[in-house]
Short mmCIF file of C-alpha atoms and ligand atoms in Angstrom, two decimals:
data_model
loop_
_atom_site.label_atom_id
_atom_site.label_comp_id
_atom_site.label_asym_id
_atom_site.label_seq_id
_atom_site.Cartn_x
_atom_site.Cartn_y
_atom_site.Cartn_z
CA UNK A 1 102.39 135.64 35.98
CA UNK A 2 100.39 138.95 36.44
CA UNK A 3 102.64 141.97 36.44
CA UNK A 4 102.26 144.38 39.82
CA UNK A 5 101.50 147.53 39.41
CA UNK A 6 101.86 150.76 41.47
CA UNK A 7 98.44 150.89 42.16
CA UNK A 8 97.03 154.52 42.46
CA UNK A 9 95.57 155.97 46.00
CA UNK A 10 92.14 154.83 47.06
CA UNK A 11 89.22 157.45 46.47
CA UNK A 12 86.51 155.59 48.35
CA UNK A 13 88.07 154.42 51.73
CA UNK A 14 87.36 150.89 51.64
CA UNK A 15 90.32 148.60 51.27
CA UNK A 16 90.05 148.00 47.06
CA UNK A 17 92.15 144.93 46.67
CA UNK A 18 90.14 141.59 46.65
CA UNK A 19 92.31 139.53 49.83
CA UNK A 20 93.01 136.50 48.53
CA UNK A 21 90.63 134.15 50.96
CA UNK A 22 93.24 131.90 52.73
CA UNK A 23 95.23 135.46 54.13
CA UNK A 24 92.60 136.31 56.68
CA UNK A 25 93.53 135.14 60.55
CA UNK A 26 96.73 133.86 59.07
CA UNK A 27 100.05 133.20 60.87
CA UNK A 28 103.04 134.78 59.12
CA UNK A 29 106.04 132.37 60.29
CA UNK A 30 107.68 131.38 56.49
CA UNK A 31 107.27 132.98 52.92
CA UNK A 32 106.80 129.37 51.82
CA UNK A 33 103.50 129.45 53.09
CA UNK A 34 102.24 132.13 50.68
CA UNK A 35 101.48 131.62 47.69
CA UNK A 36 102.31 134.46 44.77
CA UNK A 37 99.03 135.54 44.75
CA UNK A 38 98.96 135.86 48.72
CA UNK A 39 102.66 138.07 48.22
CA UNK A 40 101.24 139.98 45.05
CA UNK A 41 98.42 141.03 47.45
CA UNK A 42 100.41 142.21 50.26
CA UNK A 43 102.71 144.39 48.24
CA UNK A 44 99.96 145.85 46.09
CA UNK A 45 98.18 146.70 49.26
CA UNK A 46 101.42 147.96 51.08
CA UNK A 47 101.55 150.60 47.72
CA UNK A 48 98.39 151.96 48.21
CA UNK A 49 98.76 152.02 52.07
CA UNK A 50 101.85 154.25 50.98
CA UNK A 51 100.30 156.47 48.39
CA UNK A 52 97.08 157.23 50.93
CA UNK A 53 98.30 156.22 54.74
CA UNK A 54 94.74 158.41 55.53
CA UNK A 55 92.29 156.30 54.32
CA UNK A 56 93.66 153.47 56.24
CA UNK A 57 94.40 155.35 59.92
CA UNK A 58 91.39 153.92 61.74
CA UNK A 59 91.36 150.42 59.87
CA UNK A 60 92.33 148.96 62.93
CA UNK A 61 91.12 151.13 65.45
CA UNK A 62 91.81 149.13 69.28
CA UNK A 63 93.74 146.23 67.99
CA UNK A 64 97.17 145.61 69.97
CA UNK A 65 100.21 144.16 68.79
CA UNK A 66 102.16 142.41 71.41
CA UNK A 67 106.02 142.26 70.30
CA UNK A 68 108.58 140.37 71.88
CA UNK A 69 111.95 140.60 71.21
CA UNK A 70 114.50 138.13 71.66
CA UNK A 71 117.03 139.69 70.11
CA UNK A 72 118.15 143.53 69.52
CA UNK A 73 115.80 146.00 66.66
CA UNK A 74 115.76 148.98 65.00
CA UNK A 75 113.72 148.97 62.28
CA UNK A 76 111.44 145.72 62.73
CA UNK A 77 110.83 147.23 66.20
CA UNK A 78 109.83 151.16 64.67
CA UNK A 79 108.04 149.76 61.91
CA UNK A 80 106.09 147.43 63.66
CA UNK A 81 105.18 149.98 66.49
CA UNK A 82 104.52 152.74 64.15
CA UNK A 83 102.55 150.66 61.81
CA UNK A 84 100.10 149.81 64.00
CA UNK A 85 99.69 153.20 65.82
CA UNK A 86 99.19 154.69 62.31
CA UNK A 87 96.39 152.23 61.89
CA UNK A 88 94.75 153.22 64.57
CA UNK A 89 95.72 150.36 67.19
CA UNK A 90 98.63 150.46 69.82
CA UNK A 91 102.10 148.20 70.39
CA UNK A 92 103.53 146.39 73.63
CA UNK A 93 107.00 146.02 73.92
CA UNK A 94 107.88 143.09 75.96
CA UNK A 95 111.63 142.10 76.12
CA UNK A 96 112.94 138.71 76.35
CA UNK A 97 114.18 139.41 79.86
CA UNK A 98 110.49 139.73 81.07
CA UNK A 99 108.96 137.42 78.69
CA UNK A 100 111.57 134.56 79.15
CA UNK A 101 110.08 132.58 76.38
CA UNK A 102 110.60 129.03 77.03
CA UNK A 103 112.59 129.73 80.09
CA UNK A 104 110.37 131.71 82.56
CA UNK A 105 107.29 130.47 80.75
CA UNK A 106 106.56 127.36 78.18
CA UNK A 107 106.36 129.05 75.02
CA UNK A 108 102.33 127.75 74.13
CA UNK A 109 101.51 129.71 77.67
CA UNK A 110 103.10 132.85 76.30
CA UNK A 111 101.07 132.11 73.04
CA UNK A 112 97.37 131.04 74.95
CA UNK A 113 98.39 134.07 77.73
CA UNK A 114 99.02 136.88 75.18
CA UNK A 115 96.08 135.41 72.54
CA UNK A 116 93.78 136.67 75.73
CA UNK A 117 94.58 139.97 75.54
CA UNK A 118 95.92 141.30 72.30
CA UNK A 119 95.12 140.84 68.07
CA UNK A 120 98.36 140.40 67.22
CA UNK A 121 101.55 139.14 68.03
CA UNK A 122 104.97 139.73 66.56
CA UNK A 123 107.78 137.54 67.92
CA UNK A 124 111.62 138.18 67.03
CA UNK A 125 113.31 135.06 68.17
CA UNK A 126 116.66 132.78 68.11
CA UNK A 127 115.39 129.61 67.29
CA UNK A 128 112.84 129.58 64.21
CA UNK A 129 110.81 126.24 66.10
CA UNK A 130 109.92 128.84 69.06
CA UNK A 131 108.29 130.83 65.99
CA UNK A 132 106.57 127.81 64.74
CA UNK A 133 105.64 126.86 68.60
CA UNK A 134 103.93 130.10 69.19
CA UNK A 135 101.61 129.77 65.67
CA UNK A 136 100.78 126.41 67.25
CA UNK A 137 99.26 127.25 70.67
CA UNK A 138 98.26 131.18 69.74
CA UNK A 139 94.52 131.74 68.47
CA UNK A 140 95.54 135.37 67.16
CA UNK A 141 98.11 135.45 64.05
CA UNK A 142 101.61 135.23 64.84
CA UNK A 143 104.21 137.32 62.59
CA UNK A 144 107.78 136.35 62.30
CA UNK A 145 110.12 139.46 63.07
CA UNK A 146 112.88 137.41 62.46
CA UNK A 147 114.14 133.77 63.70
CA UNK A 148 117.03 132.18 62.69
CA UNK A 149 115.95 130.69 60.09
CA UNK A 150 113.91 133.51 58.47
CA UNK A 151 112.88 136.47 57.86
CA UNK A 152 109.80 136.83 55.78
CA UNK A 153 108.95 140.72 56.85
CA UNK A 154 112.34 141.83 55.63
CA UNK A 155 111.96 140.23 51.95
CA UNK A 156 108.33 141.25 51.27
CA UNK A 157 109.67 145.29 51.98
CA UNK A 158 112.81 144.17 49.77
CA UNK A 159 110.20 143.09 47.22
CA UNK A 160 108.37 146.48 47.31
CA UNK A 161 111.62 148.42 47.22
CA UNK A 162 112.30 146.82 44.00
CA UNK A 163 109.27 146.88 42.68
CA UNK A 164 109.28 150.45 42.79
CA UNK A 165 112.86 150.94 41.28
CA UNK A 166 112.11 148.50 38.58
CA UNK A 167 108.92 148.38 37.59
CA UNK A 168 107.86 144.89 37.60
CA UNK A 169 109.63 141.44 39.49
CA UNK A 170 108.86 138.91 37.39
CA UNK A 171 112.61 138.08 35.57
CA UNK A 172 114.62 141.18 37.77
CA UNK A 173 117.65 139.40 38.41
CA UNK A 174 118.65 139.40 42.42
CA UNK A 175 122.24 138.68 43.37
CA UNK A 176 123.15 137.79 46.58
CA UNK A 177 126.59 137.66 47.87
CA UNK A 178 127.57 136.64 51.62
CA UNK A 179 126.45 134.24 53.62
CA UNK A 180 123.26 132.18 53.28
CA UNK A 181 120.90 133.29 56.41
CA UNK A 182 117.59 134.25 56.95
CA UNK A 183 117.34 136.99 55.50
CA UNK A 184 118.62 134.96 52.18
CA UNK A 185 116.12 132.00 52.82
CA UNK A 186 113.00 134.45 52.86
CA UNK A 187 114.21 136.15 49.83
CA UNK A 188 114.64 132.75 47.79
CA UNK A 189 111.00 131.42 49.34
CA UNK A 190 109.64 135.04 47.75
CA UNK A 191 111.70 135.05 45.18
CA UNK A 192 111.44 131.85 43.72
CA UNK A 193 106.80 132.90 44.28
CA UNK A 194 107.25 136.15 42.31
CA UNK A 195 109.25 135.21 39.25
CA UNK A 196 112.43 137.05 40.45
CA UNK A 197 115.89 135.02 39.25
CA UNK A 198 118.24 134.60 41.94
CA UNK A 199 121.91 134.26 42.10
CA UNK A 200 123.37 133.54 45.21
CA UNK A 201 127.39 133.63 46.18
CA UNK A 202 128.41 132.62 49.16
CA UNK A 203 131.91 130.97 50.80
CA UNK A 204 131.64 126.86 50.68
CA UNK A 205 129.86 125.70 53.79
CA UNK A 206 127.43 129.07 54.04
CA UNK A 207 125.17 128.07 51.08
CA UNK A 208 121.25 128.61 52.13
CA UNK A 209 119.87 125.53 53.57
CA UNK A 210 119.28 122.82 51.12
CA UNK A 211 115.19 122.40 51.99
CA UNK A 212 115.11 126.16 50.29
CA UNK A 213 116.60 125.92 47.75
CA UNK A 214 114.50 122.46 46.93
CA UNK A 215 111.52 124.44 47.47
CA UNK A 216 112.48 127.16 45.02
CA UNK A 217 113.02 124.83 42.17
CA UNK A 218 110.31 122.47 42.80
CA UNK A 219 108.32 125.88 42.36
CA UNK A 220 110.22 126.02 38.73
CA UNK A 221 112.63 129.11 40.44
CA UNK A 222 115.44 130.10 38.30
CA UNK A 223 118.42 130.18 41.27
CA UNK A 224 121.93 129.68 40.66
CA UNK A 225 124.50 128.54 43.74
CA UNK A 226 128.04 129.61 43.38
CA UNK A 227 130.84 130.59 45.08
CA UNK A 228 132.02 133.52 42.93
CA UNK A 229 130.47 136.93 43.81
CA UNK A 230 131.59 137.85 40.40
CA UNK A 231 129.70 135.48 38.73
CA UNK A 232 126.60 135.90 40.48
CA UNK A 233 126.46 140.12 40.00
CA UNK A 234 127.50 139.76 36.49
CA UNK A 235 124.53 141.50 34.81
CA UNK A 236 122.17 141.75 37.76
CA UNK A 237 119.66 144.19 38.50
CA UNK A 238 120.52 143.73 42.00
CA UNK A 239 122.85 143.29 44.32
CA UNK A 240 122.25 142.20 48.25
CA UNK A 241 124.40 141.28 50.68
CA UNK A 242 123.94 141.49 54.85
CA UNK A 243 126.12 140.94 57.88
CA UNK A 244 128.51 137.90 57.73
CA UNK A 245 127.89 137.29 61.34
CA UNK A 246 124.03 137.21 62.02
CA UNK A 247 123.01 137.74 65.64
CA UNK A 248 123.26 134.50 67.87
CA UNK A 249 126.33 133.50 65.66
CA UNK A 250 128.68 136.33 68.02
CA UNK A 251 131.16 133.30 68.94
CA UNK A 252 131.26 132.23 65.04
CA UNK A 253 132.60 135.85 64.17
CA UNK A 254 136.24 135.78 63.99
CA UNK A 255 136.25 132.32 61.47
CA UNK A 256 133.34 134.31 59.81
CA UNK A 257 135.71 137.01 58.52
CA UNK A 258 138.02 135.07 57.19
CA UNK A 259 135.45 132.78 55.53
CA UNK A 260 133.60 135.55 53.69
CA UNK A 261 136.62 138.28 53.17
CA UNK A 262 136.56 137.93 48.91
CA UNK A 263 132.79 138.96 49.81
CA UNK A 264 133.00 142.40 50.29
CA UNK A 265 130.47 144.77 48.05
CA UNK A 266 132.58 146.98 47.07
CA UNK A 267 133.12 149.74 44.23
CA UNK A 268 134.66 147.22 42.18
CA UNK A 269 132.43 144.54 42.58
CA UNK A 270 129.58 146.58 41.90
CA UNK A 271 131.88 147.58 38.38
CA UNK A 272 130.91 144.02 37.41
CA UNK A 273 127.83 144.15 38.18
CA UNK A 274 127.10 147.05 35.77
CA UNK A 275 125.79 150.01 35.85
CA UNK A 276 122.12 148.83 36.22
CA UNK A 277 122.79 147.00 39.53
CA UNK A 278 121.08 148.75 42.51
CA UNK A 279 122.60 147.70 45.72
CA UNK A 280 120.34 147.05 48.98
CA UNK A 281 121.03 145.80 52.41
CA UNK A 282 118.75 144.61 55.45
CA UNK A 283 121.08 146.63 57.90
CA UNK A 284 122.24 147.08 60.20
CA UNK A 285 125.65 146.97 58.10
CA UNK A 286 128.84 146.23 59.18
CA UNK A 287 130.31 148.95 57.12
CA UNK A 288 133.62 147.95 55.88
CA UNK A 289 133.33 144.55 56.47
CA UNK A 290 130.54 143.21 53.75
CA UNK A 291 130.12 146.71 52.43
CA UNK A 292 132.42 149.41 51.68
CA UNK A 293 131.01 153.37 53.14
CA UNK A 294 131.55 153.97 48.74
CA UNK A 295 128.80 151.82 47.99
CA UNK A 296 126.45 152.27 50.74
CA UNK A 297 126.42 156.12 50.32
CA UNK A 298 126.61 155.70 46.47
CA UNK A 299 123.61 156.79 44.56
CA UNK A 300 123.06 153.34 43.48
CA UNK A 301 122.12 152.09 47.09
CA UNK A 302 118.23 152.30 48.46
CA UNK A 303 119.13 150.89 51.78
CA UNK A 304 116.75 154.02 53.08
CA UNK A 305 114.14 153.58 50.60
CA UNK A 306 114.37 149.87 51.78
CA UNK A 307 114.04 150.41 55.51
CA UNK A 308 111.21 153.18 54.64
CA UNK A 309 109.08 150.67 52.99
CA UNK A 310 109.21 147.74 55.77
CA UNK A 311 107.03 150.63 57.45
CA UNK A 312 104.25 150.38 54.53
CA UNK A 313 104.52 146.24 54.20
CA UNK A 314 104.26 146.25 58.16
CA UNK A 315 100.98 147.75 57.57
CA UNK A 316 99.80 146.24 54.80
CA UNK A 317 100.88 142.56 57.01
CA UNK A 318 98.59 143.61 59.54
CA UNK A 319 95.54 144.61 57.36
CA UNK A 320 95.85 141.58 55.52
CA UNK A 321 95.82 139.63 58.50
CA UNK A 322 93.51 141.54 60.87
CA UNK A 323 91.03 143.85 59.03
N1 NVA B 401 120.86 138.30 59.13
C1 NVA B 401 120.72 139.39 60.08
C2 NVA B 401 119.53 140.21 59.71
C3 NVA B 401 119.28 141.41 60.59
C4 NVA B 401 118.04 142.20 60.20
C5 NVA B 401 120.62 138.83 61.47
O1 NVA B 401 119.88 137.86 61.66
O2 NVA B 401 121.27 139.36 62.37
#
């Protein structure tokens, strides 16, 4: 596979990178859907959009975004509102109390509504089939900012953050330890695209869904299942771990802790990792539950540089898919 590069500003003002033909007009519901080319793309782009954010700030002059939110957002919801005003376009907020997506309103009259006013749509939902239902019925590219099944934003800024602490993905070695959510199903879908080995830990009966981890393989992914975090940081490059109780799980919490207690990052888990392992979360962290204060304020965590960069693949998402 080709190595990425940090690719160096743009002198000329025209987007350099050739888009790989199948990107343009394209929902984003799934990382399965792209293919390694199609990620490579976005996270080259997403560098140079960082190194020169200038040359792109009228690419998409007048476009709007519509976002609605089913759930609570820091960061999806900045990014994706910033992102869009720094390319030159604007962002609607509409929360699920006045959208009522399925409720108020079938969801495919949300999509046909909303596709006749506005470019773009970014949808942060409960169900991942309300993602899939909007795609269906919208003629303007739907983004996923998050359903429950996935979370395909999150990983391609996770993938930039480690490109640019390591160099190069193809054969970093990605440990995961917790439980096996959405944000864990985009990262193996990526993952599995880019060349990046994964090790995944998690308490029996939270493994990722078994249609994920078929996929990875089938695309010749090195991933390993087990339920020792210890085994799975042993060596790694990095070390990822997120919430134990996703949102929409609230009532699940309590049997949660217990469940994933031996799955605490902590300073002495990341001992075994060795001193090589960088540690990143999605946040928002439940600090002291899956993640000691130690190790998310140790110099070995880019949680910020992480959550900076979902700002520069947020653009690079939208020029991929709009300009
Ligand atoms: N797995 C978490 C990710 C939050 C960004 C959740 O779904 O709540």
């Amino acid at each position: 596979m080709r190595k990425l590069k940090i690719v160096p500003p743009i002198e000329n003002g025209n987007v350099p990178l050739m888009r790989p033909a199948g990107l343009a007009h394209r929902h984003l519901i799934s990382l399965l859907e792209l293919t390694s080319a199609e990620i490579e793309y976005i996270l080259d782009l997403a560098q140079d959009v960082k190194a020169a954010p200038e040359v792109y700030q009228n690419a998409l002059e007048g476009r709007t975004l519509a976002m609605i939110f089913e759930k609570p957002s820091l960061r999806t919801r900045v990014t994706f509102e910033l992102g869009i005003s720094q390319l030159g376009g604007r962002a609607l907020y509409l929360g699920s109390d006045e959208v009522g997506l399925g409720k108020r309103e079938a969801i495919k009259d949300v999509a046909r509504n909303l596709s006749c006013w506005v470019d773009v749509i970014m949808a942060r939902v409960h169900s991942h089939q309300t993602a899939i239902e909007l795609a269906e019925h919208a003629s303007v590219p739907v983004i996923n900012g998050l359903s429950d099944f996935e979370h395909p934003c999150q990983a391609l800024g996770d993938f930039m953050t480690i490109l640019e602490c390591k160099g190069s993905l193809p054969d970093v070695t990605l440990a995961w330890v917790g439980d096996g959510n959405n944000v864990a199903h985009s990262l193996i879908h990526g993952a599995a695209r880019l060349g990046i080995h994964l090790r995944v830990a998690t308490p029996a009966g939270y493994e990722p869904d078994r249609s994920v981890v078929a996929d990875a393989k089938r695309q010749g992914a090195d991933v390993t299942l087990t339920h020792s975090p210890v085994e799975a940081v042993a060596g790694a490059d990095v070390v990822y771990t997120d919430v134990w109780t996703s949102m929409g799980y609230e009532q699940e919490a309590e049997t949660r802790q217990e469940a994933f207690r031996a799955y605490q990052v902590n300073a002495q888990l990341m001992r075994a990792a060795g001193p090589q392992a960088l540690f990143m979360h999605c946040q928002p962290a439940r600090r002291g539950e899956e993640v000691t204060d130690e190790v998310m304020d140790s110099p070995r965590s880019i949680v910020y540089q992480q959550a900076q960069n979902h700002l520069h693949t947020q653009k690079a998402i939208f020029l991929a898919l709009l300009s």
